[in-house]
Amino acid sequence: MAQAELAKAYRPADVEGAIYEKWLAADVFAPDGAGSRADPSRAPFVIIQPPPNVTGSLHVGHAQRTAVEDLMIRHARMQGRPALFLPGLDHASIAAQVVLDGILAKEGESRATLGRERYLERMNEFVERTRGLILVQQRRVGASADWSRLRFTMDEGSAKAVRHAFVRLYRDGLAYRSEALINWCPGCQTSLSDLEVVATPTTGSLWTIRYHFVDEGSGRADPDHWIAVSTTRPETILGDTGVAVHPADERYAAFVGRRVRIPFVDRDVPIVADESVDRAFGTGAVKVTPAHDATDLETGKRHGLASIDVMTDDGAINDVGGSYAGLDRFAARSRILQDLAARGDLESERAHELVLGRCQRSDDVVEPRLKTQWFVRTAPLAERALEATRSGRTRILPARFEKIWEHWLTGIRDWNVSRQLWWGHRIPAWYCPDGHVTVSELEAGPEACETCGRGAPTLRQDADIFDTWFSSGLWPFSTLGWPDQTDDLERYYPGSVMETGYDIIFFWVARMMMLGLTLLDDVPFETVYLSGLIRDPYGKKMSKTTGNVVDPLEIMDLTGADSLRFALIHGAAPGQDQRFGQAKIDNARNFANKLWNATRYVLGARPESIPAGSPRQRPDPTRLGHIERWILSRSTATVRAVDAAMAEFQFAEVTRALNDAIWTQFCDWGIELAKTRLGDQTLDPAVRDATWWTLVESLDTYLRLLHPVMPFLTEALWGSLPRAADDPDLLIVANWPVVAPDAEADDGAVDALIELVHGLRNARAEAGMDPASWLPLGIAGPEPRMSAFEQLRPALERLGRARPLVIHADHASLGASAGPGALTIIAGDVEARVSVAPDASLPGRERARLEKELAEAEGFLIAARARLSNATFIERAPAAVVEGARQREAELAEIVDRLRGRLAL
RNA sequence: GGGCGGUUAGCUCAGUUGGUUAGAGCACAUGCUUGACAUGCAUGAGGCCACUGGUUCGAGUCCAGUACCGCCCACCA
């Protein structure tokens, strides 16, 4: 493939579109694609991505997830591992219905007016439109996912997996149908899992009301004698079937066993003694409403009290409520309080802090209600999930989430998986007219009732659907063909890394773990990488209602996907939220621009002795000078740094290391130093060639290392560099850099030169010298430093604006040569003098600068000596540390000496 | 009511197992149209590492406690 020309200016839009098409055409995303260079004998790397909800568009948080996932998959791909990134979409049952219901409402339609069938048709149309947008967004971000394996949680494969999974759980006694107190959202008209109920601290009221005793003889309520109970939910009075007091409460001991009359419904109920009652709360007597409160249900069971549901599905009072029937629960509450007051039975009202459960989706106050639903028995499942993390079979990053994981899985209650919604997988349970249950994985249903043998036509399928997370929980294997024993499943299960936000650790991660272990007898993934949340620049959570949501497409239109990715990954510490704003994007864009221009420079600096289009050569090791060895040692060190960071999932460290290496080391120093070689007409052309090949070598390494972070830019730039015969056409499948065992060693000469140049520039700037002017420079220092500097003479001259440059044999000669006004620079073991005003005495500014440096050095010297004079330090600190301290002390002593000498003039 | 996290430069954040002088980006100040790049270059200023105590030869780093901010979990009316 011909080397591409680079445009003068970096324009992301021009770069990115074409490149994604190239990748697609080359078929490199699939681990077994035509363009894949993966070694099939190596262990595959599989990343598991949370399939985004099909209803929404992606926000910048999604972009970060995708960027991090893609970073990992590209890294693995370049390492030659078969790398699978399987993309997908989630049907998001309740979330989708909330969105569609909103749209329908504007059209004057609703679930009720459409009916199940037409409603689902509408949903399919809606989903068909939105799914395209999400996929486009993912591609824009650069997701190198295997689109040939795209899956959807409502597709045939998922449906089959759901049925099979449920049947397995049912047969193993891990799924059951039972009447239990569930969370009911009157707004969504469905039950919810415990996780979907948001505990919301609220200031409510605690009302104390009177229940009159029933006279045993007459059967009448005694107007003068009562027991007072306290409640926060007076409307549930209608369902009261008892009053409970603590068995040891002497105030009420005599009343236990007597009956009281429930107002309005005129039901006579017993007073029971129960340990669960807190004597100190309220009056110490509590009304018992088993159908609407978990504690009361338990109390009721213990004492044989009836459970009476007083509510309808939409949150109104039902027929049990007599004159209150049909009233909304809150309207009923007000009316009941009025009526109690009117009867003189409302004793008191006071403000009370309580925690209300609200629906995660609709914010409605959730009602505990007694319903018959399907549950998954979680205790045995959770036990296996805990075992997997405790044994280290699966590890969670950052590790602190393992504690949270432990805590949640330890106290977990059974999972209600029934939803009274339409958009989702129907529960594969059928009922015969006698109510016998038959669970079947046949799509068309069982042929007959398992219990009584009645034929299929008489059977009715359960109207409910599954909690959306039930199908999501099967994702890591349902997408690989499970329940069939496919090659994919064999090869790619369990996955390597599951990446997601910590906010769905219980909703999703825990469910995948539990179901994977139970159904496949192995963990679904080896590492859980939890990302933090993206916040706005003020630390606020991004949300549509706040209006602080950042659209990744807008950013990418403006500054490109690469800059967005770099910015997001730069702030990605595991489990740590990050504030995200324009400044970070600008910074990333500037970095991209820098790299673009550096590459342009390298291409343009090709010596004429190397023909255009020459195949890639390694720099000739016999022709390398200090500068070349230094440049190569820097990129080698960067490979090590990036490898270490990748191994520890420290992705922010990857970008930090590359930013520093490419900008500060390669551009600011490497290229500037190389210019002094490439522009040196006295050099042997073969040496100049080696310098250029060194730049190419190093740049090539950086582009490879940066590719997982900024894939488009690096692909474009790499395409313009000379390539070796064994390189592929595209960087995406090029080899990840490996540090050669014979990597060129660096002797520190260039670092010393850099330190000296820093000192020179600082001294000149402080002295108010024109930075561009050429000034005479003298230096002195030990060997072999000075011999190296002799070889580096052109570099020191150019970067230090030094002319003429005299390298003195010793410090005395240096001192004698410079005028009294010369600037002095002490850089490590090198001393330098810049002649600026040979006839003036040491000027004030120069003196001030040296005095400041002296004070600083003296401070450090005192500290160093103090440490060394401490006998226990010498005795107990490791030898290497003591030796380091000694060297440091000697260095400082010399610097202090020289500065003092200079100032004494 | 339990549990977790954060507190380092004006702002946003790094700081690996305790070890020379605590770093970066942005912002700030000063000076530069240097033949890759003004989306840039050079130089600089700016930190009792929240507080108190402890362990240690040595603490931003380990331990205990305090304060403030944030998050998660939780069926007591």
mmCIF file with all atom_site columns, N, CA and C in Angstrom, chain A residues 476-527:
data_model
loop_
_atom_site.group_PDB
_atom_site.id
_atom_site.type_symbol
_atom_site.label_atom_id
_atom_site.label_alt_id
_atom_site.label_comp_id
_atom_site.label_asym_id
_atom_site.label_entity_id
_atom_site.label_seq_id
_atom_site.pdbx_PDB_ins_code
_atom_site.Cartn_x
_atom_site.Cartn_y
_atom_site.Cartn_z
_atom_site.occupancy
_atom_site.B_iso_or_equiv
_atom_site.pdbx_formal_charge
_atom_site.auth_seq_id
_atom_site.auth_comp_id
_atom_site.auth_asym_id
_atom_site.auth_atom_id
_atom_site.pdbx_PDB_model_num
ATOM 1   N N  . PRO A 1 476 ? -23.795 -12.866 28.560 1.00 0.00 ? 476 PRO A N  1
ATOM 2   C CA . PRO A 1 476 ? -22.460 -13.369 28.212 1.00 0.00 ? 476 PRO A CA 1
ATOM 3   C C  . PRO A 1 476 ? -22.482 -14.725 27.516 1.00 0.00 ? 476 PRO A C  1
ATOM 4   N N  . PHE A 1 477 ? -23.579 -15.461 27.667 1.00 0.00 ? 477 PHE A N  1
ATOM 5   C CA . PHE A 1 477 ? -23.619 -16.764 26.997 1.00 0.00 ? 477 PHE A CA 1
ATOM 6   C C  . PHE A 1 477 ? -24.748 -16.875 25.977 1.00 0.00 ? 477 PHE A C  1
ATOM 7   N N  . SER A 1 478 ? -25.830 -16.146 26.208 1.00 0.00 ? 478 SER A N  1
ATOM 8   C CA . SER A 1 478 ? -26.915 -16.218 25.211 1.00 0.00 ? 478 SER A CA 1
ATOM 9   C C  . SER A 1 478 ? -26.415 -15.670 23.878 1.00 0.00 ? 478 SER A C  1
ATOM 10  N N  . THR A 1 479 ? -25.462 -14.755 23.919 1.00 0.00 ? 479 THR A N  1
ATOM 11  C CA . THR A 1 479 ? -24.934 -14.171 22.687 1.00 0.00 ? 479 THR A CA 1
ATOM 12  C C  . THR A 1 479 ? -23.967 -15.118 21.989 1.00 0.00 ? 479 THR A C  1
ATOM 13  N N  . LEU A 1 480 ? -23.570 -16.179 22.667 1.00 0.00 ? 480 LEU A N  1
ATOM 14  C CA . LEU A 1 480 ? -22.620 -17.122 22.060 1.00 0.00 ? 480 LEU A CA 1
ATOM 15  C C  . LEU A 1 480 ? -23.322 -18.409 21.624 1.00 0.00 ? 480 LEU A C  1
ATOM 16  N N  . GLY A 1 481 ? -24.659 -18.372 21.640 1.00 0.00 ? 481 GLY A N  1
ATOM 17  C CA . GLY A 1 481 ? -25.403 -19.513 21.117 1.00 0.00 ? 481 GLY A CA 1
ATOM 18  C C  . GLY A 1 481 ? -26.035 -20.405 22.165 1.00 0.00 ? 481 GLY A C  1
ATOM 19  N N  . TRP A 1 482 ? -25.685 -20.167 23.457 1.00 0.00 ? 482 TRP A N  1
ATOM 20  C CA . TRP A 1 482 ? -26.297 -20.970 24.507 1.00 0.00 ? 482 TRP A CA 1
ATOM 21  C C  . TRP A 1 482 ? -27.812 -20.873 24.398 1.00 0.00 ? 482 TRP A C  1
ATOM 22  N N  . PRO A 1 483 ? -28.548 -21.923 24.644 1.00 0.00 ? 483 PRO A N  1
ATOM 23  C CA . PRO A 1 483 ? -28.188 -23.196 25.289 1.00 0.00 ? 483 PRO A CA 1
ATOM 24  C C  . PRO A 1 483 ? -27.522 -24.233 24.372 1.00 0.00 ? 483 PRO A C  1
ATOM 25  N N  . ASP A 1 484 ? -27.378 -23.929 23.088 1.00 0.00 ? 484 ASP A N  1
ATOM 26  C CA . ASP A 1 484 ? -26.674 -24.902 22.251 1.00 0.00 ? 484 ASP A CA 1
ATOM 27  C C  . ASP A 1 484 ? -25.190 -24.887 22.595 1.00 0.00 ? 484 ASP A C  1
ATOM 28  N N  . GLN A 1 485 ? -24.565 -26.038 22.485 1.00 0.00 ? 485 GLN A N  1
ATOM 29  C CA . GLN A 1 485 ? -23.128 -26.110 22.754 1.00 0.00 ? 485 GLN A CA 1
ATOM 30  C C  . GLN A 1 485 ? -22.363 -25.718 21.492 1.00 0.00 ? 485 GLN A C  1
ATOM 31  N N  . THR A 1 486 ? -22.288 -24.415 21.243 1.00 0.00 ? 486 THR A N  1
ATOM 32  C CA . THR A 1 486 ? -21.667 -23.947 19.998 1.00 0.00 ? 486 THR A CA 1
ATOM 33  C C  . THR A 1 486 ? -20.153 -23.818 20.157 1.00 0.00 ? 486 THR A C  1
ATOM 34  N N  . ASP A 1 487 ? -19.491 -23.709 18.999 1.00 0.00 ? 487 ASP A N  1
ATOM 35  C CA . ASP A 1 487 ? -18.043 -23.483 19.018 1.00 0.00 ? 487 ASP A CA 1
ATOM 36  C C  . ASP A 1 487 ? -17.717 -22.160 19.684 1.00 0.00 ? 487 ASP A C  1
ATOM 37  N N  . ASP A 1 488 ? -18.548 -21.153 19.390 1.00 0.00 ? 488 ASP A N  1
ATOM 38  C CA . ASP A 1 488 ? -18.338 -19.841 20.006 1.00 0.00 ? 488 ASP A CA 1
ATOM 39  C C  . ASP A 1 488 ? -18.363 -19.934 21.523 1.00 0.00 ? 488 ASP A C  1
ATOM 40  N N  . LEU A 1 489 ? -19.337 -20.669 22.019 1.00 0.00 ? 489 LEU A N  1
ATOM 41  C CA . LEU A 1 489 ? -19.479 -20.793 23.463 1.00 0.00 ? 489 LEU A CA 1
ATOM 42  C C  . LEU A 1 489 ? -18.242 -21.480 24.041 1.00 0.00 ? 489 LEU A C  1
ATOM 43  N N  . GLU A 1 490 ? -17.845 -22.510 23.372 1.00 0.00 ? 490 GLU A N  1
ATOM 44  C CA . GLU A 1 490 ? -16.669 -23.268 23.800 1.00 0.00 ? 490 GLU A CA 1
ATOM 45  C C  . GLU A 1 490 ? -15.431 -22.366 23.849 1.00 0.00 ? 490 GLU A C  1
ATOM 46  N N  . ARG A 1 491 ? -15.343 -21.508 22.828 1.00 0.00 ? 491 ARG A N  1
ATOM 47  C CA . ARG A 1 491 ? -14.128 -20.724 22.657 1.00 0.00 ? 491 ARG A CA 1
ATOM 48  C C  . ARG A 1 491 ? -14.126 -19.432 23.470 1.00 0.00 ? 491 ARG A C  1
ATOM 49  N N  . TYR A 1 492 ? -15.274 -18.787 23.569 1.00 0.00 ? 492 TYR A N  1
ATOM 50  C CA . TYR A 1 492 ? -15.295 -17.435 24.126 1.00 0.00 ? 492 TYR A CA 1
ATOM 51  C C  . TYR A 1 492 ? -15.956 -17.313 25.500 1.00 0.00 ? 492 TYR A C  1
ATOM 52  N N  . TYR A 1 493 ? -16.307 -18.424 26.105 1.00 0.00 ? 493 TYR A N  1
ATOM 53  C CA . TYR A 1 493 ? -16.860 -18.374 27.456 1.00 0.00 ? 493 TYR A CA 1
ATOM 54  C C  . TYR A 1 493 ? -15.909 -19.091 28.388 1.00 0.00 ? 493 TYR A C  1
ATOM 55  N N  . PRO A 1 494 ? -15.566 -18.538 29.532 1.00 0.00 ? 494 PRO A N  1
ATOM 56  C CA . PRO A 1 494 ? -16.004 -17.230 30.020 1.00 0.00 ? 494 PRO A CA 1
ATOM 57  C C  . PRO A 1 494 ? -15.248 -16.085 29.364 1.00 0.00 ? 494 PRO A C  1
ATOM 58  N N  . GLY A 1 495 ? -15.835 -14.907 29.422 1.00 0.00 ? 495 GLY A N  1
ATOM 59  C CA . GLY A 1 495 ? -15.199 -13.724 28.877 1.00 0.00 ? 495 GLY A CA 1
ATOM 60  C C  . GLY A 1 495 ? -14.023 -13.288 29.731 1.00 0.00 ? 495 GLY A C  1
ATOM 61  N N  . SER A 1 496 ? -13.211 -12.410 29.171 1.00 0.00 ? 496 SER A N  1
ATOM 62  C CA . SER A 1 496 ? -12.026 -11.947 29.887 1.00 0.00 ? 496 SER A CA 1
ATOM 63  C C  . SER A 1 496 ? -12.373 -10.796 30.816 1.00 0.00 ? 496 SER A C  1
ATOM 64  N N  . VAL A 1 497 ? -12.898 -9.734  30.233 1.00 0.00 ? 497 VAL A N  1
ATOM 65  C CA . VAL A 1 497 ? -13.193 -8.541  31.025 1.00 0.00 ? 497 VAL A CA 1
ATOM 66  C C  . VAL A 1 497 ? -14.616 -8.086  30.749 1.00 0.00 ? 497 VAL A C  1
ATOM 67  N N  . MET A 1 498 ? -15.344 -7.827  31.825 1.00 0.00 ? 498 MET A N  1
ATOM 68  C CA . MET A 1 498 ? -16.675 -7.273  31.716 1.00 0.00 ? 498 MET A CA 1
ATOM 69  C C  . MET A 1 498 ? -16.554 -5.836  32.187 1.00 0.00 ? 498 MET A C  1
ATOM 70  N N  . GLU A 1 499 ? -16.892 -4.924  31.304 1.00 0.00 ? 499 GLU A N  1
ATOM 71  C CA . GLU A 1 499 ? -16.729 -3.511  31.648 1.00 0.00 ? 499 GLU A CA 1
ATOM 72  C C  . GLU A 1 499 ? -18.097 -2.889  31.787 1.00 0.00 ? 499 GLU A C  1
ATOM 73  N N  . THR A 1 500 ? -18.309 -2.155  32.878 1.00 0.00 ? 500 THR A N  1
ATOM 74  C CA . THR A 1 500 ? -19.564 -1.417  33.012 1.00 0.00 ? 500 THR A CA 1
ATOM 75  C C  . THR A 1 500 ? -19.441 -0.381  34.109 1.00 0.00 ? 500 THR A C  1
ATOM 76  N N  . GLY A 1 501 ? -20.463 0.448   34.232 1.00 0.00 ? 501 GLY A N  1
ATOM 77  C CA . GLY A 1 501 ? -20.476 1.444   35.299 1.00 0.00 ? 501 GLY A CA 1
ATOM 78  C C  . GLY A 1 501 ? -20.824 0.785   36.620 1.00 0.00 ? 501 GLY A C  1
ATOM 79  N N  . TYR A 1 502 ? -20.297 1.309   37.702 1.00 0.00 ? 502 TYR A N  1
ATOM 80  C CA . TYR A 1 502 ? -20.563 0.682   38.996 1.00 0.00 ? 502 TYR A CA 1
ATOM 81  C C  . TYR A 1 502 ? -22.022 0.796   39.402 1.00 0.00 ? 502 TYR A C  1
ATOM 82  N N  . ASP A 1 503 ? -22.776 1.654   38.708 1.00 0.00 ? 503 ASP A N  1
ATOM 83  C CA . ASP A 1 503 ? -24.177 1.830   39.098 1.00 0.00 ? 503 ASP A CA 1
ATOM 84  C C  . ASP A 1 503 ? -25.046 0.622   38.760 1.00 0.00 ? 503 ASP A C  1
ATOM 85  N N  . ILE A 1 504 ? -24.548 -0.284  37.901 1.00 0.00 ? 504 ILE A N  1
ATOM 86  C CA . ILE A 1 504 ? -25.389 -1.463  37.633 1.00 0.00 ? 504 ILE A CA 1
ATOM 87  C C  . ILE A 1 504 ? -24.723 -2.753  38.105 1.00 0.00 ? 504 ILE A C  1
ATOM 88  N N  . ILE A 1 505 ? -23.881 -2.624  39.117 1.00 0.00 ? 505 ILE A N  1
ATOM 89  C CA . ILE A 1 505 ? -23.192 -3.804  39.637 1.00 0.00 ? 505 ILE A CA 1
ATOM 90  C C  . ILE A 1 505 ? -24.189 -4.857  40.135 1.00 0.00 ? 505 ILE A C  1
ATOM 91  N N  . PHE A 1 506 ? -25.284 -4.434  40.781 1.00 0.00 ? 506 PHE A N  1
ATOM 92  C CA . PHE A 1 506 ? -26.256 -5.409  41.275 1.00 0.00 ? 506 PHE A CA 1
ATOM 93  C C  . PHE A 1 506 ? -27.257 -5.793  40.195 1.00 0.00 ? 506 PHE A C  1
ATOM 94  N N  . PHE A 1 507 ? -27.770 -4.780  39.494 1.00 0.00 ? 507 PHE A N  1
ATOM 95  C CA . PHE A 1 507 ? -28.754 -5.038  38.446 1.00 0.00 ? 507 PHE A CA 1
ATOM 96  C C  . PHE A 1 507 ? -28.241 -6.071  37.446 1.00 0.00 ? 507 PHE A C  1
ATOM 97  N N  . TRP A 1 508 ? -27.001 -5.842  37.027 1.00 0.00 ? 508 TRP A N  1
ATOM 98  C CA . TRP A 1 508 ? -26.508 -6.617  35.887 1.00 0.00 ? 508 TRP A CA 1
ATOM 99  C C  . TRP A 1 508 ? -25.378 -7.585  36.243 1.00 0.00 ? 508 TRP A C  1
ATOM 100 N N  . VAL A 1 509 ? -24.312 -7.032  36.828 1.00 0.00 ? 509 VAL A N  1
ATOM 101 C CA . VAL A 1 509 ? -23.131 -7.858  37.066 1.00 0.00 ? 509 VAL A CA 1
ATOM 102 C C  . VAL A 1 509 ? -23.458 -9.050  37.953 1.00 0.00 ? 509 VAL A C  1
ATOM 103 N N  . ALA A 1 510 ? -24.142 -8.785  39.053 1.00 0.00 ? 510 ALA A N  1
ATOM 104 C CA . ALA A 1 510 ? -24.460 -9.860  39.989 1.00 0.00 ? 510 ALA A CA 1
ATOM 105 C C  . ALA A 1 510 ? -25.371 -10.893 39.343 1.00 0.00 ? 510 ALA A C  1
ATOM 106 N N  . ARG A 1 511 ? -26.329 -10.437 38.534 1.00 0.00 ? 511 ARG A N  1
ATOM 107 C CA . ARG A 1 511 ? -27.251 -11.375 37.888 1.00 0.00 ? 511 ARG A CA 1
ATOM 108 C C  . ARG A 1 511 ? -26.521 -12.244 36.871 1.00 0.00 ? 511 ARG A C  1
ATOM 109 N N  . MET A 1 512 ? -25.595 -11.637 36.115 1.00 0.00 ? 512 MET A N  1
ATOM 110 C CA . MET A 1 512 ? -24.826 -12.441 35.146 1.00 0.00 ? 512 MET A CA 1
ATOM 111 C C  . MET A 1 512 ? -24.005 -13.501 35.875 1.00 0.00 ? 512 MET A C  1
ATOM 112 N N  . MET A 1 513 ? -23.419 -13.070 36.983 1.00 0.00 ? 513 MET A N  1
ATOM 113 C CA . MET A 1 513 ? -22.605 -13.996 37.765 1.00 0.00 ? 513 MET A CA 1
ATOM 114 C C  . MET A 1 513 ? -23.450 -15.155 38.266 1.00 0.00 ? 513 MET A C  1
ATOM 115 N N  . MET A 1 514 ? -24.581 -14.828 38.874 1.00 0.00 ? 514 MET A N  1
ATOM 116 C CA . MET A 1 514 ? -25.417 -15.861 39.475 1.00 0.00 ? 514 MET A CA 1
ATOM 117 C C  . MET A 1 514 ? -25.938 -16.817 38.402 1.00 0.00 ? 514 MET A C  1
ATOM 118 N N  . LEU A 1 515 ? -26.427 -16.247 37.309 1.00 0.00 ? 515 LEU A N  1
ATOM 119 C CA . LEU A 1 515 ? -27.016 -17.091 36.271 1.00 0.00 ? 515 LEU A CA 1
ATOM 120 C C  . LEU A 1 515 ? -25.948 -17.874 35.511 1.00 0.00 ? 515 LEU A C  1
ATOM 121 N N  . GLY A 1 516 ? -24.818 -17.227 35.268 1.00 0.00 ? 516 GLY A N  1
ATOM 122 C CA . GLY A 1 516 ? -23.741 -17.925 34.558 1.00 0.00 ? 516 GLY A CA 1
ATOM 123 C C  . GLY A 1 516 ? -23.254 -19.120 35.352 1.00 0.00 ? 516 GLY A C  1
ATOM 124 N N  . LEU A 1 517 ? -23.023 -18.915 36.621 1.00 0.00 ? 517 LEU A N  1
ATOM 125 C CA . LEU A 1 517 ? -22.531 -19.999 37.463 1.00 0.00 ? 517 LEU A CA 1
ATOM 126 C C  . LEU A 1 517 ? -23.551 -21.117 37.587 1.00 0.00 ? 517 LEU A C  1
ATOM 127 N N  . THR A 1 518 ? -24.814 -20.736 37.690 1.00 0.00 ? 518 THR A N  1
ATOM 128 C CA . THR A 1 518 ? -25.851 -21.733 37.877 1.00 0.00 ? 518 THR A CA 1
ATOM 129 C C  . THR A 1 518 ? -26.128 -22.522 36.596 1.00 0.00 ? 518 THR A C  1
ATOM 130 N N  . LEU A 1 519 ? -26.158 -21.820 35.479 1.00 0.00 ? 519 LEU A N  1
ATOM 131 C CA . LEU A 1 519 ? -26.574 -22.478 34.235 1.00 0.00 ? 519 LEU A CA 1
ATOM 132 C C  . LEU A 1 519 ? -25.409 -23.101 33.471 1.00 0.00 ? 519 LEU A C  1
ATOM 133 N N  . LEU A 1 520 ? -24.198 -22.521 33.601 1.00 0.00 ? 520 LEU A N  1
ATOM 134 C CA . LEU A 1 520 ? -23.062 -23.052 32.845 1.00 0.00 ? 520 LEU A CA 1
ATOM 135 C C  . LEU A 1 520 ? -21.970 -23.609 33.749 1.00 0.00 ? 520 LEU A C  1
ATOM 136 N N  . ASP A 1 521 ? -22.191 -23.464 35.042 1.00 0.00 ? 521 ASP A N  1
ATOM 137 C CA . ASP A 1 521 ? -21.241 -23.996 36.006 1.00 0.00 ? 521 ASP A CA 1
ATOM 138 C C  . ASP A 1 521 ? -19.861 -23.339 35.885 1.00 0.00 ? 521 ASP A C  1
ATOM 139 N N  . ASP A 1 522 ? -19.833 -22.126 35.357 1.00 0.00 ? 522 ASP A N  1
ATOM 140 C CA . ASP A 1 522 ? -18.572 -21.378 35.350 1.00 0.00 ? 522 ASP A CA 1
ATOM 141 C C  . ASP A 1 522 ? -18.913 -19.892 35.358 1.00 0.00 ? 522 ASP A C  1
ATOM 142 N N  . VAL A 1 523 ? -17.966 -19.110 35.852 1.00 0.00 ? 523 VAL A N  1
ATOM 143 C CA . VAL A 1 523 ? -18.176 -17.666 35.887 1.00 0.00 ? 523 VAL A CA 1
ATOM 144 C C  . VAL A 1 523 ? -18.311 -17.143 34.453 1.00 0.00 ? 523 VAL A C  1
ATOM 145 N N  . PRO A 1 524 ? -19.049 -16.049 34.283 1.00 0.00 ? 524 PRO A N  1
ATOM 146 C CA . PRO A 1 524 ? -19.193 -15.505 32.930 1.00 0.00 ? 524 PRO A CA 1
ATOM 147 C C  . PRO A 1 524 ? -18.001 -14.650 32.491 1.00 0.00 ? 524 PRO A C  1
ATOM 148 N N  . PHE A 1 525 ? -17.172 -14.239 33.437 1.00 0.00 ? 525 PHE A N  1
ATOM 149 C CA . PHE A 1 525 ? -16.026 -13.390 33.072 1.00 0.00 ? 525 PHE A CA 1
ATOM 150 C C  . PHE A 1 525 ? -15.004 -13.446 34.197 1.00 0.00 ? 525 PHE A C  1
ATOM 151 N N  . GLU A 1 526 ? -13.777 -13.149 33.848 1.00 0.00 ? 526 GLU A N  1
ATOM 152 C CA . GLU A 1 526 ? -12.695 -13.276 34.823 1.00 0.00 ? 526 GLU A CA 1
ATOM 153 C C  . GLU A 1 526 ? -12.424 -11.984 35.574 1.00 0.00 ? 526 GLU A C  1
ATOM 154 N N  . THR A 1 527 ? -12.647 -10.866 34.892 1.00 0.00 ? 527 THR A N  1
ATOM 155 C CA . THR A 1 527 ? -12.418 -9.573  35.538 1.00 0.00 ? 527 THR A CA 1
ATOM 156 C C  . THR A 1 527 ? -13.622 -8.678  35.332 1.00 0.00 ? 527 THR A C  1
#
